[in-house]
Amino acid sequence: MTAIGIISLDNYDDIIDRMDDKYVSALNTLITTMISDWANDNHIFYKRINSERYFFVAKEADVDRMKEHQFVLLKQVKEAEINSEFVLTLSMGIAYGDAEIEKIGEIAQNNLDLAQARGGDQVVVKDTDPNAKPQFFGGNTDGTIRRTRTRSRAMSLALKKIFLENQKVFIMGHRFPDMDAVGAAFGIAGLAKLANREAYVLLNREEVNPDMTRCLSELDKYTELSEMVITEKEALQKIDHRSVLVMVDYHKPSLSISQTVYDAFEKIIIIDHHRRGDEFPNKPLLTYIETSASSASELVSEFIQFQTNRKIRLPKFVPTLLLAGIYVDTKSFAVRTTGKTFDMASFLKTQGADIALVQYLLSSDLDSYLSISRLVARSDYYRKDIVVSVADEREVYDGVTVAKTADTLLSLNGIHASFVITKQAGDVIGISARSSGTINVQTIMEALGGGGHFTNAATQIKGKTLDEVQQELFQELDKLERTKE
Ligand SMILES: [Mn+2]
């Protein structure tokens, strides 16, 4: 079977930005040599399209050989001494199958988009058979593709344009929303209001974590905001052909607060900072997935910055919610924080964010502190820098407690990855995984049917016991150990 591949250098522009011309040409030669050697080793035909893109034609057997060698080119490019400041990474999209060449090429392109949306430095391979699942290789650095001010401005304007073309803007986060999902949701609602559109935030008050209950009762003090909150039933009555759905802080339809509401929409916008997974809405109007951002709230704050000024301001309490979202996802500016995160925090403060109120929203109760301590006490080493905690099977934990436990374990000296396995509501077993950046917990969780980020991922498994899930996790960790050797 014929295979088509597209190779793209993820951060070529960033790297050559401040380089002397003569170094740029040396860099081009180096890259071309590496790709050419790799192509020769695999007996494939390749061609350079432009300075950052190549394409190749091969047989399925050649792709199998590349897989066997774990796409060694990824590693070679990354290890090349190009620039002391940056590491160059590359992504590839490959497709093969019985379909027409045209179709194979199109799927190869989609695979490349997926590889880059997932943070780059990886290969996505897929058979053209519509039932085939994509295979992922690499992805061992934490996102090198950086977002630019130009791109977020363009997104902000595109979003406004879509709002103006529609009448009603519905916003939904993931199930059991956290502060980031709620902050981003009300941020988007604020933008819809600025465009004089009806805005609705879908929440299910039955399915919220204890932390969120306090936030929602605070929210009820601001009628302007609480009026926007609607239930599944109310939403279904209001949705019409001039309605658009904005998914914030998630992109997998099955994680929606209400799947029925999701299904009712044809026009969908996605704003997320999680690495793109396999499950994805069909033909969204607009997709903004930025894994380099700390939080969805950070992305939304950036949009707001482009659409507000001294006279046009957001409703009260929204900047506070957005800042709380950033606080939670960065663990008070300790992880995934960039200069831009601080810029946005500063911007939100000038917009009236109340830091004391943020602290109040985020403070934990004694009960939750005790649950975390119990889980920490049950943890054990997988190896000296990886810990796994397995809860008592008679106890059911909420997602926030589990996530906080995984964070707590990771914050301990010498621990590079933590996994917390607990029984959760609805008779599922959940794993929350964290990493300090040396171990890719996303791929481990994906192997167990979940997803997330390089450093922060999770999964939910039905119909298994805690022990069985632990065994499965250990098997995945063993595999990881073996590929290292
Ligand atoms: Mn988030």
Short mmCIF file of C-alpha atoms in Angstrom, two decimals, residues 138-466:
data_model
loop_
_atom_site.label_atom_id
_atom_site.label_comp_id
_atom_site.label_asym_id
_atom_site.label_seq_id
_atom_site.Cartn_x
_atom_site.Cartn_y
_atom_site.Cartn_z
CA GLY A 138 7.21 10.77 20.13
CA GLY A 139 5.85 13.81 21.90
CA ASN A 140 8.61 13.84 24.46
CA THR A 141 9.04 17.55 24.86
CA ASP A 142 6.53 19.83 26.42
CA GLY A 143 5.07 21.89 23.54
CA THR A 144 7.48 23.97 21.49
CA ILE A 145 4.94 25.72 19.31
CA ARG A 146 4.42 29.16 20.72
CA ARG A 147 1.41 31.29 20.17
CA THR A 148 1.83 34.75 18.87
CA ARG A 149 0.02 37.97 19.60
CA THR A 150 -1.00 38.14 15.96
CA ARG A 151 -2.71 34.78 16.19
CA SER A 152 -4.63 35.53 19.35
CA ARG A 153 -5.77 38.86 17.94
CA ALA A 154 -6.94 37.10 14.78
CA MET A 155 -8.81 34.56 16.92
CA SER A 156 -10.36 37.26 19.03
CA LEU A 157 -11.67 39.00 15.91
CA ALA A 158 -12.87 35.76 14.33
CA LEU A 159 -14.77 34.99 17.51
CA LYS A 160 -16.41 38.41 17.50
CA LYS A 161 -17.39 37.98 13.86
CA ILE A 162 -19.09 34.66 14.57
CA PHE A 163 -20.93 36.19 17.53
CA LEU A 164 -22.19 39.01 15.32
CA GLU A 165 -23.43 36.53 12.72
CA ASN A 166 -25.45 34.72 15.36
CA GLN A 167 -28.01 35.72 17.92
CA LYS A 168 -27.40 33.42 20.87
CA VAL A 169 -24.10 32.28 22.31
CA PHE A 170 -24.14 29.18 24.50
CA ILE A 171 -21.09 28.27 26.52
CA MET A 172 -20.34 24.92 28.06
CA GLY A 173 -17.37 23.51 29.98
CA HIS A 174 -16.50 19.95 30.85
CA ARG A 175 -18.46 17.89 33.38
CA PHE A 176 -17.69 18.72 37.00
CA PRO A 177 -16.28 22.06 35.82
CA ASP A 178 -13.31 23.53 37.66
CA MET A 179 -12.55 27.18 38.22
CA ASP A 180 -10.77 27.41 34.87
CA ALA A 181 -13.79 26.14 32.94
CA VAL A 182 -16.17 28.45 34.82
CA GLY A 183 -13.85 31.45 34.55
CA ALA A 184 -13.36 30.95 30.81
CA ALA A 185 -17.12 30.38 30.33
CA PHE A 186 -18.08 33.68 31.95
CA GLY A 187 -15.24 35.44 30.13
CA ILE A 188 -16.71 34.30 26.82
CA ALA A 189 -20.19 35.20 28.02
CA GLY A 190 -18.86 38.68 28.80
CA LEU A 191 -17.52 38.98 25.24
CA ALA A 192 -20.86 37.88 23.80
CA LYS A 193 -22.56 40.59 25.88
CA LEU A 194 -20.09 43.17 24.57
CA ALA A 195 -21.23 42.16 21.07
CA ASN A 196 -24.85 42.67 22.24
CA ARG A 197 -25.69 39.01 21.94
CA GLU A 198 -27.65 36.76 24.26
CA ALA A 199 -25.23 34.69 26.32
CA TYR A 200 -25.99 31.50 28.25
CA VAL A 201 -23.67 29.45 30.42
CA LEU A 202 -24.76 25.86 30.87
CA LEU A 203 -24.25 24.50 34.38
CA ASN A 204 -25.60 21.45 36.16
CA ARG A 205 -25.86 22.33 39.83
CA GLU A 206 -26.27 18.64 40.67
CA GLU A 207 -22.89 17.78 39.20
CA VAL A 208 -20.40 20.13 40.78
CA ASN A 209 -17.43 19.58 43.04
CA PRO A 210 -17.62 20.95 46.59
CA ASP A 211 -15.17 23.75 45.69
CA MET A 212 -17.47 24.95 42.97
CA THR A 213 -20.51 25.15 45.25
CA ARG A 214 -18.92 28.07 47.05
CA CYS A 215 -18.11 29.79 43.78
CA LEU A 216 -21.68 29.36 42.52
CA SER A 217 -23.24 30.83 45.65
CA GLU A 218 -20.89 33.81 45.26
CA LEU A 219 -21.94 34.08 41.63
CA ASP A 220 -25.58 34.28 42.66
CA LYS A 221 -24.84 37.67 44.22
CA TYR A 222 -24.32 39.13 40.75
CA THR A 223 -27.68 38.95 38.98
CA GLU A 224 -26.13 40.04 35.69
CA LEU A 225 -24.15 36.77 35.74
CA SER A 226 -26.55 34.39 37.48
CA GLU A 227 -29.22 35.30 34.91
CA MET A 228 -27.00 33.78 32.22
CA VAL A 229 -26.83 30.40 33.93
CA ILE A 230 -29.18 27.86 32.38
CA THR A 231 -29.94 24.18 32.73
CA GLU A 232 -29.94 21.53 30.06
CA LYS A 233 -33.72 21.71 29.72
CA GLU A 234 -33.78 25.50 29.33
CA ALA A 235 -30.96 25.34 26.81
CA LEU A 236 -32.76 22.81 24.63
CA GLN A 237 -35.78 25.14 24.42
CA LYS A 238 -33.67 28.11 23.38
CA ILE A 239 -31.32 26.60 20.79
CA ASP A 240 -32.19 27.57 17.21
CA HIS A 241 -30.42 28.03 13.87
CA ARG A 242 -28.90 31.32 15.01
CA SER A 243 -27.20 29.74 18.00
CA VAL A 244 -23.56 28.86 18.42
CA LEU A 245 -21.85 26.72 21.06
CA VAL A 246 -18.49 27.59 22.59
CA MET A 247 -16.72 24.68 24.30
CA VAL A 248 -14.26 25.97 26.87
CA ASP A 249 -11.46 24.13 28.69
CA TYR A 250 -12.17 20.83 26.89
CA HIS A 251 -12.73 19.53 23.38
CA LYS A 252 -13.94 15.94 23.72
CA PRO A 253 -17.70 15.96 23.11
CA SER A 254 -18.19 13.08 25.56
CA LEU A 255 -16.89 15.25 28.41
CA SER A 256 -19.68 17.81 27.86
CA ILE A 257 -21.83 18.77 30.84
CA SER A 258 -24.73 17.72 28.61
CA GLN A 259 -24.21 15.54 25.59
CA THR A 260 -27.78 16.26 24.43
CA VAL A 261 -27.09 19.99 24.37
CA TYR A 262 -23.83 19.38 22.49
CA ASP A 263 -25.66 17.25 19.92
CA ALA A 264 -28.20 20.02 19.33
CA PHE A 265 -25.56 22.32 17.81
CA GLU A 266 -24.27 22.58 14.28
CA LYS A 267 -22.04 25.56 14.89
CA ILE A 268 -19.25 24.88 17.36
CA ILE A 269 -16.24 26.83 18.59
CA ILE A 270 -13.49 25.27 20.71
CA ILE A 271 -11.22 27.17 23.09
CA ASP A 272 -8.92 24.88 25.00
CA HIS A 273 -5.41 24.43 26.31
CA HIS A 274 -5.37 20.63 26.53
CA ARG A 275 -3.46 18.61 24.00
CA ARG A 276 -5.71 17.49 21.24
CA GLY A 277 -6.97 13.95 21.57
CA ASP A 278 -8.49 11.56 19.15
CA GLU A 279 -12.09 12.40 19.92
CA PHE A 280 -12.92 15.74 18.38
CA PRO A 281 -16.02 17.60 17.12
CA ASN A 282 -16.80 17.20 13.46
CA LYS A 283 -16.04 20.38 11.47
CA PRO A 284 -15.95 23.06 14.16
CA LEU A 285 -16.35 26.66 12.98
CA LEU A 286 -13.31 27.79 14.91
CA THR A 287 -10.69 25.89 16.88
CA TYR A 288 -8.26 27.53 19.24
CA ILE A 289 -6.21 24.94 21.05
CA GLU A 290 -3.10 26.38 22.62
CA THR A 291 -1.15 23.94 24.71
CA SER A 292 1.40 26.62 25.52
CA ALA A 293 -1.21 28.55 27.53
CA SER A 294 -1.55 27.92 31.26
CA SER A 295 -5.32 27.79 31.16
CA ALA A 296 -8.43 28.45 29.12
CA SER A 297 -8.90 31.52 31.31
CA GLU A 298 -5.56 32.88 30.10
CA LEU A 299 -6.63 32.44 26.46
CA VAL A 300 -9.99 34.09 27.08
CA SER A 301 -8.36 36.98 28.98
CA GLU A 302 -6.23 37.62 25.91
CA PHE A 303 -9.34 37.82 23.72
CA ILE A 304 -10.88 40.24 26.19
CA GLN A 305 -7.80 42.44 26.08
CA PHE A 306 -8.34 42.95 22.36
CA GLN A 307 -12.00 43.87 22.78
CA THR A 308 -12.15 46.11 25.82
CA ASN A 309 -10.90 49.58 26.64
CA ARG A 310 -11.35 52.08 29.42
CA LYS A 311 -15.01 52.59 28.50
CA ILE A 312 -15.95 49.07 27.48
CA ARG A 313 -15.56 46.76 30.45
CA LEU A 314 -16.56 43.30 31.51
CA PRO A 315 -19.29 42.68 34.06
CA LYS A 316 -18.06 42.72 37.67
CA PHE A 317 -16.77 39.44 39.13
CA VAL A 318 -15.76 38.09 35.67
CA PRO A 319 -12.12 39.25 35.97
CA THR A 320 -12.03 37.64 39.44
CA LEU A 321 -13.32 34.34 38.05
CA LEU A 322 -10.77 34.40 35.23
CA LEU A 323 -7.94 35.13 37.63
CA ALA A 324 -9.13 32.29 39.89
CA GLY A 325 -9.07 30.02 36.82
CA ILE A 326 -5.46 30.97 36.10
CA TYR A 327 -4.53 30.47 39.79
CA VAL A 328 -5.97 26.96 39.86
CA ASP A 329 -4.44 25.73 36.60
CA THR A 330 -1.00 27.16 37.42
CA LYS A 331 -1.13 26.14 41.10
CA SER A 332 -0.63 29.77 42.06
CA PHE A 333 1.82 30.51 39.23
CA ALA A 334 4.04 27.52 39.98
CA VAL A 335 3.52 25.45 36.83
CA ARG A 336 2.90 26.14 33.13
CA THR A 337 3.36 29.84 33.87
CA THR A 338 4.85 32.04 31.17
CA GLY A 339 5.43 35.76 30.88
CA LYS A 340 2.06 35.93 29.16
CA THR A 341 0.36 34.37 32.19
CA PHE A 342 1.63 37.22 34.36
CA ASP A 343 0.63 39.75 31.69
CA MET A 344 -2.90 38.40 31.79
CA ALA A 345 -2.97 38.36 35.61
CA SER A 346 -1.89 41.98 35.59
CA PHE A 347 -4.50 42.86 32.97
CA LEU A 348 -7.25 41.16 34.98
CA LYS A 349 -6.20 43.10 38.09
CA THR A 350 -6.59 46.38 36.20
CA GLN A 351 -10.02 45.14 35.09
CA GLY A 352 -11.03 44.85 38.72
CA ALA A 353 -10.12 41.31 39.74
CA ASP A 354 -10.37 40.97 43.53
CA ILE A 355 -7.45 38.91 44.86
CA ALA A 356 -8.92 38.46 48.33
CA LEU A 357 -12.03 37.02 46.70
CA VAL A 358 -9.87 34.70 44.58
CA GLN A 359 -8.26 33.39 47.78
CA TYR A 360 -11.66 32.89 49.36
CA LEU A 361 -12.92 30.96 46.32
CA LEU A 362 -9.87 28.71 46.39
CA SER A 363 -9.45 28.07 50.09
CA SER A 364 -9.97 24.44 51.02
CA ASP A 365 -12.10 23.01 53.77
CA LEU A 366 -10.78 20.80 56.54
CA ASP A 367 -12.75 17.82 55.18
CA SER A 368 -11.11 18.03 51.80
CA TYR A 369 -7.69 18.45 53.45
CA LEU A 370 -8.27 15.26 55.44
CA SER A 371 -9.30 13.27 52.35
CA ILE A 372 -6.12 14.37 50.59
CA SER A 373 -4.01 13.34 53.58
CA ARG A 374 -5.63 9.88 53.63
CA LEU A 375 -4.80 9.35 49.96
CA VAL A 376 -1.23 10.59 50.38
CA ALA A 377 -0.81 8.10 53.24
CA ARG A 378 -1.83 5.23 50.95
CA SER A 379 0.78 5.93 48.29
CA ASP A 380 3.69 3.70 47.43
CA TYR A 381 6.70 3.81 45.13
CA TYR A 382 6.60 2.30 41.64
CA ARG A 383 10.24 3.29 41.42
CA LYS A 384 12.11 5.86 43.42
CA ASP A 385 10.73 8.89 41.56
CA ILE A 386 7.28 7.57 40.65
CA VAL A 387 4.55 7.15 43.27
CA VAL A 388 1.15 5.52 42.97
CA SER A 389 -1.65 5.91 45.49
CA VAL A 390 -4.56 3.47 45.45
CA ALA A 391 -7.61 4.48 47.48
CA ASP A 392 -9.72 2.32 49.75
CA GLU A 393 -12.36 0.66 47.59
CA ARG A 394 -15.14 1.53 50.03
CA GLU A 395 -14.60 5.25 49.49
CA VAL A 396 -15.73 7.41 46.59
CA TYR A 397 -13.68 10.50 45.76
CA ASP A 398 -14.45 13.61 43.74
CA GLY A 399 -12.13 14.72 40.94
CA VAL A 400 -10.83 17.79 42.74
CA THR A 401 -9.61 15.85 45.80
CA VAL A 402 -7.90 13.31 43.57
CA ALA A 403 -6.26 16.02 41.45
CA LYS A 404 -5.06 17.86 44.53
CA THR A 405 -3.60 14.64 45.94
CA ALA A 406 -1.68 13.99 42.72
CA ASP A 407 -0.38 17.58 42.87
CA THR A 408 0.63 17.20 46.50
CA LEU A 409 2.56 13.99 45.78
CA LEU A 410 4.31 15.61 42.84
CA SER A 411 5.37 18.59 44.94
CA LEU A 412 7.42 16.30 47.22
CA ASN A 413 11.17 16.26 46.83
CA GLY A 414 12.51 13.81 44.23
CA ILE A 415 9.12 12.75 42.83
CA HIS A 416 8.82 13.08 39.05
CA ALA A 417 5.45 11.47 38.48
CA SER A 418 2.41 10.67 40.60
CA PHE A 419 -0.69 8.58 39.94
CA VAL A 420 -3.79 8.48 42.13
CA ILE A 421 -6.31 5.70 41.58
CA THR A 422 -9.73 6.02 43.20
CA LYS A 423 -13.31 4.96 42.87
CA GLN A 424 -15.41 7.86 41.54
CA ALA A 425 -19.11 8.59 41.25
CA GLY A 426 -20.98 6.40 38.75
CA ASP A 427 -18.96 3.28 39.56
CA VAL A 428 -15.92 4.21 37.52
CA ILE A 429 -12.28 3.99 38.53
CA GLY A 430 -10.36 7.18 37.88
CA ILE A 431 -6.64 7.80 37.59
CA SER A 432 -5.21 11.27 37.97
CA ALA A 433 -1.63 11.56 36.74
CA ARG A 434 0.97 14.31 37.17
CA SER A 435 4.52 14.72 35.99
CA SER A 436 7.26 17.26 36.57
CA GLY A 437 8.05 17.28 32.83
CA THR A 438 10.41 14.32 32.39
CA ILE A 439 7.77 11.61 32.04
CA ASN A 440 4.94 11.89 29.51
CA VAL A 441 1.83 11.00 31.53
CA GLN A 442 -0.42 11.92 28.62
CA THR A 443 0.63 8.92 26.54
CA ILE A 444 0.29 6.64 29.58
CA MET A 445 -3.24 7.86 30.25
CA GLU A 446 -4.11 7.66 26.55
CA ALA A 447 -3.05 4.02 26.56
CA LEU A 448 -5.62 3.54 29.33
CA GLY A 449 -8.38 5.31 27.41
CA GLY A 450 -7.92 8.83 28.82
CA GLY A 451 -6.02 11.96 27.83
CA GLY A 452 -4.68 15.31 28.93
CA HIS A 453 -1.31 17.01 28.82
CA PHE A 454 2.29 15.96 28.93
CA THR A 455 2.42 16.82 32.65
CA ASN A 456 -1.21 16.49 33.66
CA ALA A 457 -3.55 13.76 32.48
CA ALA A 458 -6.32 11.46 33.63
CA THR A 459 -8.53 8.57 32.68
CA GLN A 460 -11.75 6.90 33.76
CA ILE A 461 -12.26 3.18 33.46
CA LYS A 462 -15.56 1.32 33.73
CA GLY A 463 -16.19 -2.22 34.88
CA LYS A 464 -12.84 -2.89 36.58
CA THR A 465 -11.63 -3.09 40.16
CA LEU A 466 -9.03 -0.82 41.74
#
